[in-house]
Coordinates of C-alpha atoms in Angstrom, one line a residue:
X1 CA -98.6 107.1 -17.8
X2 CA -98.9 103.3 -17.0
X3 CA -101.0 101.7 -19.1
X4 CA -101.5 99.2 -16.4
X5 CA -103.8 101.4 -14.5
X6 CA -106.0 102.5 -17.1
X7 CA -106.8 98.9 -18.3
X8 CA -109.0 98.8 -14.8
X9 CA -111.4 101.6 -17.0
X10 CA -112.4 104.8 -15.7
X11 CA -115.3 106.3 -14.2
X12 CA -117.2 109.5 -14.4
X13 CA -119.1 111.1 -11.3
X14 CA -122.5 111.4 -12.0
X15 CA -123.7 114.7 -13.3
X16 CA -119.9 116.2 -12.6
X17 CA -116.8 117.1 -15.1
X18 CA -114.9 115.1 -13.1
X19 CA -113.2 111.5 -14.7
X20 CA -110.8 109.0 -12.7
X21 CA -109.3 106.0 -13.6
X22 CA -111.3 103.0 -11.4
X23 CA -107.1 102.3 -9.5
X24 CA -106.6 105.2 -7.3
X25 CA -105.3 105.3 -3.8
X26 CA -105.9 105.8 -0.4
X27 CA -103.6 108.3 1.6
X28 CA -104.1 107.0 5.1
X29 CA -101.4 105.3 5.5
X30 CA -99.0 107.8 5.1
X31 CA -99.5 109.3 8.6
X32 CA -97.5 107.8 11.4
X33 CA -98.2 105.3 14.3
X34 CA -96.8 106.3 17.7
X35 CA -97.8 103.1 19.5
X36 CA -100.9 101.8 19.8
X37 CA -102.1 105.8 18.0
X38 CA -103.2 104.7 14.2
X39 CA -102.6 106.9 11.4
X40 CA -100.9 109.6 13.7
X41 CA -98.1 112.0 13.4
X42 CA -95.3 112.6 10.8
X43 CA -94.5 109.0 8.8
X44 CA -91.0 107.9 9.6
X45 CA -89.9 109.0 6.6
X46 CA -91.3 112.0 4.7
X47 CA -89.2 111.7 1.3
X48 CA -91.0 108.1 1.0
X49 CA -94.4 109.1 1.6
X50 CA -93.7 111.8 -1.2
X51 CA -92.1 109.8 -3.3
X52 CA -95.2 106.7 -3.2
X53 CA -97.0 109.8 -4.6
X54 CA -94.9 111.1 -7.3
X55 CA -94.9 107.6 -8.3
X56 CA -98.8 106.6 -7.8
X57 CA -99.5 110.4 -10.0
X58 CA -96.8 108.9 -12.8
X59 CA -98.7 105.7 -13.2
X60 CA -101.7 107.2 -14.1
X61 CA -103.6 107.2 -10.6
X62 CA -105.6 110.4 -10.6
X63 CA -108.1 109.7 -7.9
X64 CA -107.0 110.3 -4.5
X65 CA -109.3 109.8 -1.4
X66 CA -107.4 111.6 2.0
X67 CA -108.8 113.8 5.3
X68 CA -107.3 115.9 7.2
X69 CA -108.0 113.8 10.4
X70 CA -105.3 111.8 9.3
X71 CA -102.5 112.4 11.3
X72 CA -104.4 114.7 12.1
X73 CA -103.4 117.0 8.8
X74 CA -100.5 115.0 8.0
X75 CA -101.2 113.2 4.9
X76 CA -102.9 116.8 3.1
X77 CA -100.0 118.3 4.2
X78 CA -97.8 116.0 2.4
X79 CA -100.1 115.2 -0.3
X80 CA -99.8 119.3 -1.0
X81 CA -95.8 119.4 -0.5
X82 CA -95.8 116.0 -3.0
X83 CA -98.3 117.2 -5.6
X84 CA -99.2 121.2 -5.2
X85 CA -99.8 122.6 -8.1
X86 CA -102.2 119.3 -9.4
X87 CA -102.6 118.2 -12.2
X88 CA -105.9 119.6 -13.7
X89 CA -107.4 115.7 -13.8
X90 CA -106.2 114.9 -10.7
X91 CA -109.4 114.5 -8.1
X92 CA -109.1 114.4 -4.6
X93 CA -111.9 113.5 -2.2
X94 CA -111.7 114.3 1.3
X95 CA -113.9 113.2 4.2
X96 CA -115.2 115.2 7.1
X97 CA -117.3 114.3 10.5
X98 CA -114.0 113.2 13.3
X99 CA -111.9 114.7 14.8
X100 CA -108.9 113.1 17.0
X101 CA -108.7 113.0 20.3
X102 CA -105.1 113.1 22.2
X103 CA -105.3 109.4 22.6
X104 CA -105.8 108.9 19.2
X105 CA -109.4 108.2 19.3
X106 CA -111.8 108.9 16.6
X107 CA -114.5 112.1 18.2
X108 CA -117.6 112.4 16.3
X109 CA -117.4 116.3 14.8
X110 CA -120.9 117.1 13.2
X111 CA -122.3 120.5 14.5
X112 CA -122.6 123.6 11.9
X113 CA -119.2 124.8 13.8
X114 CA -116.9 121.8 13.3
X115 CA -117.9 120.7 9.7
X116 CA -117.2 124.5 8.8
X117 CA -113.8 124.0 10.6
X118 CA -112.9 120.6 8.4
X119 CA -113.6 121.8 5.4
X120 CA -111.4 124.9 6.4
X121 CA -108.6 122.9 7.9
X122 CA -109.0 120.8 4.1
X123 CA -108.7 123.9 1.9
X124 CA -105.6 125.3 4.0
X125 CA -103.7 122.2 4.0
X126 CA -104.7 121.1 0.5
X127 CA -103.8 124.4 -0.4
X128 CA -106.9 124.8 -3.0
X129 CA -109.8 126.8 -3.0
X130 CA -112.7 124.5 -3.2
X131 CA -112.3 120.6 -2.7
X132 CA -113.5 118.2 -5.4
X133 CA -115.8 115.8 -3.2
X134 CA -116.0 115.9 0.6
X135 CA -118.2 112.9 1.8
X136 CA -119.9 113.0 5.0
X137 CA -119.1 110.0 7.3
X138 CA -122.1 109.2 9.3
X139 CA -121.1 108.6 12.9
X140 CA -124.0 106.8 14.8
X141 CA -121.2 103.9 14.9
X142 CA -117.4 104.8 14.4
X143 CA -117.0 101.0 12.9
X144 CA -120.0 100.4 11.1
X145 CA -123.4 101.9 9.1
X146 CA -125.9 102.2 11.6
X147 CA -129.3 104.2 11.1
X148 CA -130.1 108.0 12.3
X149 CA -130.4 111.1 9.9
X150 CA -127.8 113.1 8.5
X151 CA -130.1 115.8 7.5
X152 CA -128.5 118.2 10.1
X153 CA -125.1 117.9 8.9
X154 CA -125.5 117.0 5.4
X155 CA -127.3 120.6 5.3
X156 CA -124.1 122.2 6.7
X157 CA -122.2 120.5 3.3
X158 CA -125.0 121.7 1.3
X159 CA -124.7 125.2 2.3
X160 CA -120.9 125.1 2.1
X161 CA -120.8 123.7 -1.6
X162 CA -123.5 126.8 -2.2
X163 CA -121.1 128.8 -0.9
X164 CA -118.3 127.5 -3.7
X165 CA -116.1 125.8 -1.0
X166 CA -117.4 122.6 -2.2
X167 CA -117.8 120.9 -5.4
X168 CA -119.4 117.7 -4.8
X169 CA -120.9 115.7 -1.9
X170 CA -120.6 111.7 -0.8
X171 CA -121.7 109.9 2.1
X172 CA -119.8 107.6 3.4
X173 CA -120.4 104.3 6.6
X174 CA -124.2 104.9 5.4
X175 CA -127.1 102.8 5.5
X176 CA -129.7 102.7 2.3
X177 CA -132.0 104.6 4.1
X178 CA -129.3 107.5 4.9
X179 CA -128.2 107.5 1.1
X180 CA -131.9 107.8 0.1
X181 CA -132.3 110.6 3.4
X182 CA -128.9 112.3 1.5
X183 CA -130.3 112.1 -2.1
X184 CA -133.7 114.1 -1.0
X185 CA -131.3 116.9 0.4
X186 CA -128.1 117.5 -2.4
X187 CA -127.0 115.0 -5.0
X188 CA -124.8 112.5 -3.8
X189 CA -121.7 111.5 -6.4
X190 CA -120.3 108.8 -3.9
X191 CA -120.8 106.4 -1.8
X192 CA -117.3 105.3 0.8
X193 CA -118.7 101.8 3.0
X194 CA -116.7 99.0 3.9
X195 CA -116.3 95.9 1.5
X196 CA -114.1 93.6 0.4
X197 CA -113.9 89.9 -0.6
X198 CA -114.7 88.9 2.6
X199 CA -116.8 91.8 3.8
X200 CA -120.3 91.3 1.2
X201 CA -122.5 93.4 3.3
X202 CA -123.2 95.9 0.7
X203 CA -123.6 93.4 -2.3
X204 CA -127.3 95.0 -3.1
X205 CA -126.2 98.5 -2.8
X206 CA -123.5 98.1 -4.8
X207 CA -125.8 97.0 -7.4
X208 CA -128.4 99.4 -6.5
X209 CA -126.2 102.6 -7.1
X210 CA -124.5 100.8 -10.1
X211 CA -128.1 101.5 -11.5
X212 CA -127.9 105.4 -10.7
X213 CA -124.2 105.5 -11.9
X214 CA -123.4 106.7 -8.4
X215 CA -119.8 105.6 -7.1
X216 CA -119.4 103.3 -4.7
X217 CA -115.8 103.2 -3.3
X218 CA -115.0 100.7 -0.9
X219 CA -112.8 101.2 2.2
X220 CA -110.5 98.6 3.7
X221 CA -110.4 97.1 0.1
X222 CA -107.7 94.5 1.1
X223 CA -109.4 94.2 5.0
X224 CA -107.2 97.6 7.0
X225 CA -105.4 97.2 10.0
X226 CA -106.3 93.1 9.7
X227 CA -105.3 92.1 5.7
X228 CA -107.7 89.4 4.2
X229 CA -106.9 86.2 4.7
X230 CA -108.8 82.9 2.6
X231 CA -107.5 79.7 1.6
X232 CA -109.5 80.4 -1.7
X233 CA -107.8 83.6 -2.0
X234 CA -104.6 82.8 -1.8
X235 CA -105.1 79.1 -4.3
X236 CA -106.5 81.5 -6.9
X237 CA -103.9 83.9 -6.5
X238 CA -101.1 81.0 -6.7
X239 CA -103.3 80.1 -9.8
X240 CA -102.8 83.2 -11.4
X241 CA -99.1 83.8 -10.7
X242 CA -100.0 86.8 -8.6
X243 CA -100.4 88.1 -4.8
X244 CA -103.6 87.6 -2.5
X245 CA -104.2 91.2 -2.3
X246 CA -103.7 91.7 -6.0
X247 CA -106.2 89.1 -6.9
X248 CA -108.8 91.1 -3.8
X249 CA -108.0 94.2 -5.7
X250 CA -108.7 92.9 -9.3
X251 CA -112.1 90.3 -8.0
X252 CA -113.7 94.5 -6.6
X253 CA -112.8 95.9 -10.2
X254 CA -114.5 93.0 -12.2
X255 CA -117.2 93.1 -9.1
X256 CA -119.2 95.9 -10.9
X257 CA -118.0 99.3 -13.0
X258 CA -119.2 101.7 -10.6
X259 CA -116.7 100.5 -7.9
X260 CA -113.7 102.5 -7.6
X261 CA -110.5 100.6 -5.5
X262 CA -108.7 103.3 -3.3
X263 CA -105.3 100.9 -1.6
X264 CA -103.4 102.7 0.7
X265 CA -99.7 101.7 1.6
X266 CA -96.7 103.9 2.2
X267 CA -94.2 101.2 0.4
X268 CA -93.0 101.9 -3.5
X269 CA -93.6 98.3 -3.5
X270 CA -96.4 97.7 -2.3
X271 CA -98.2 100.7 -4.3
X272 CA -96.4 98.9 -7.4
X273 CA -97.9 95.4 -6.8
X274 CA -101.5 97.4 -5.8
X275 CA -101.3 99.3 -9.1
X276 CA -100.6 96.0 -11.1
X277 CA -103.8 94.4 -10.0
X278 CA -105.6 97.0 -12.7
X279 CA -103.8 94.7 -15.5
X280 CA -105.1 91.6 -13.8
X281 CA -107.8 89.3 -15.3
X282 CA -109.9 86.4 -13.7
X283 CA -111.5 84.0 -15.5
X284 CA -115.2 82.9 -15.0
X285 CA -114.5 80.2 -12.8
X286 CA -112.2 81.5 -10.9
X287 CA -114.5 84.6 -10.5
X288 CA -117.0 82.1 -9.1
X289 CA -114.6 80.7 -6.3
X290 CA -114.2 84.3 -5.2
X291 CA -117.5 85.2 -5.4
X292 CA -118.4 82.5 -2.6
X293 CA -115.2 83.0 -0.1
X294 CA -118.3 84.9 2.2
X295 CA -121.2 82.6 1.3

């Protein structure tokens, strides 16, 4: 194992067994594109998707966040090709509430019938018996946190993990109010919004579950389909003899200990310059210049 990646600490879900290094990785982008259809279809090339995993799983990264309406199925059905049997550490957190439409759009999926059907499709294509963490992604806005109750479907989850088809439950494109609604109904290990260097909204919840050691994992890390781009960034970086997105990576690991970076690429490269960010320190003041890029 890389002792690269475990210098970014680990992390233990709250009230679980499970432990994961704080570097882990996202599997989205190891579906396809097939014009303007994101994260859809086979990648061009299967041995290289398979390979950024053998590779990620060597280094020490042993927290894998995936769904199986990537593709759709795709990247479990690689990820299980790759890695089947895991390794017993190895935790892999799915997410459940879409489905994908022909055109590629994202279909909200939350009645009893279709989040039974996801966590199906997971096991089968996962090829395990019961998944780790499956967070519940509210839909109210595709894009963004917006309020309504999950009760209803976060019940479904809860009667599934009963059931022994689940482990453990997150939430994820929530709103306080929603965790709080999710908390009252079955303990919530996760938390999955958007945030990044540039993207603060959830500066307070961060902090707030960093107080109930609940794990907040942010997507878009280094900004998705649109990387993060700041003249600050990219001085500090230069500073620091390292890339932009190594720098974004390293400013959400010294951001607080409960956050949990998931980068997703499909490049042996890439995944090697993500991972490096783990081994990557920033001094105070430069910590401060980051800390204002949104201010």
């Amino acid at each position: 194992m890389s002792q690269g990646v475990s210098m970014a600490g680990s992390f233990s879900f709250p009230n679980t067994s499970l432990n994961v290094n704080r570097m882990g990785y996202g599997a989205m982008q190891l579906a396809g594109r097939d014009g303007n259809k994101l994260v859809w279809g086979p990648p061009a090339d299967v041995k290289g998707a398979i390979a950024v995993l053998h590779e990620a799983i060597a280094s020490g990264v042993n927290h894998i966040d995936t769904s199986d309406f990537y593709g759709p199925h795709v990247t479990n059905q690689i990820i299980r090709e790759a890695l089947h049997p895991y390794a017993t550490n190895l935790v892999i957190v799915t997410k459940v509430s879409s489905r994908r439409g022909q055109d590629g759009s994202w279909i909200p999926a939350l009645s009893r019938e279709e989040l039974t059907a996801a966590v199906h499709d997971n096991l089968r294509n996962l090829g395990v018996d019961a998944l780790d963490v499956v967070n519940l992604r509210s839909m109210f806005n595709v894009h963004h946190p917006a309020e309504g109750s999950i009760e209803a479907p976060l019940t479904v989850l809860a009667e599934l993990q009963q059931k022994g088809l689940i482990r453990h439950i997150g939430l994820s494109n929530v709103t306080p109010a929603q965790i709080a609604e999710g908390r009252r109904i079955v303990p919530i290990v996760c938390v999955q919004n958007q945030y990044n260097l540039a993207h603060r909204a959830d500066d307070a919840l961060v902090a707030d579950l960093a107080r109930e050691g609940i794990a907040y994992v942010p997507f878009f890390p280094l900004g998705g389909f649109t990387p993060l781009q700041s003249g600050t960034l990219s001085a500090v970086a230069s500073r620091l003899d390292a890339t932009p997105m190594q720098v974004a990576l390293a400013w959400l690991l010294h951001r607080s200990p409960n956050i949990l970076v998931i980068p997703g690429t499909s490049s042996l490269n890439h995944l090697r310059e993500n991972l490096k960010a783990a081994e990557l320190e920033i001094p105070a003041e430069e910590l401060a210049e980051l800390d204002a890029v949104s201010k």
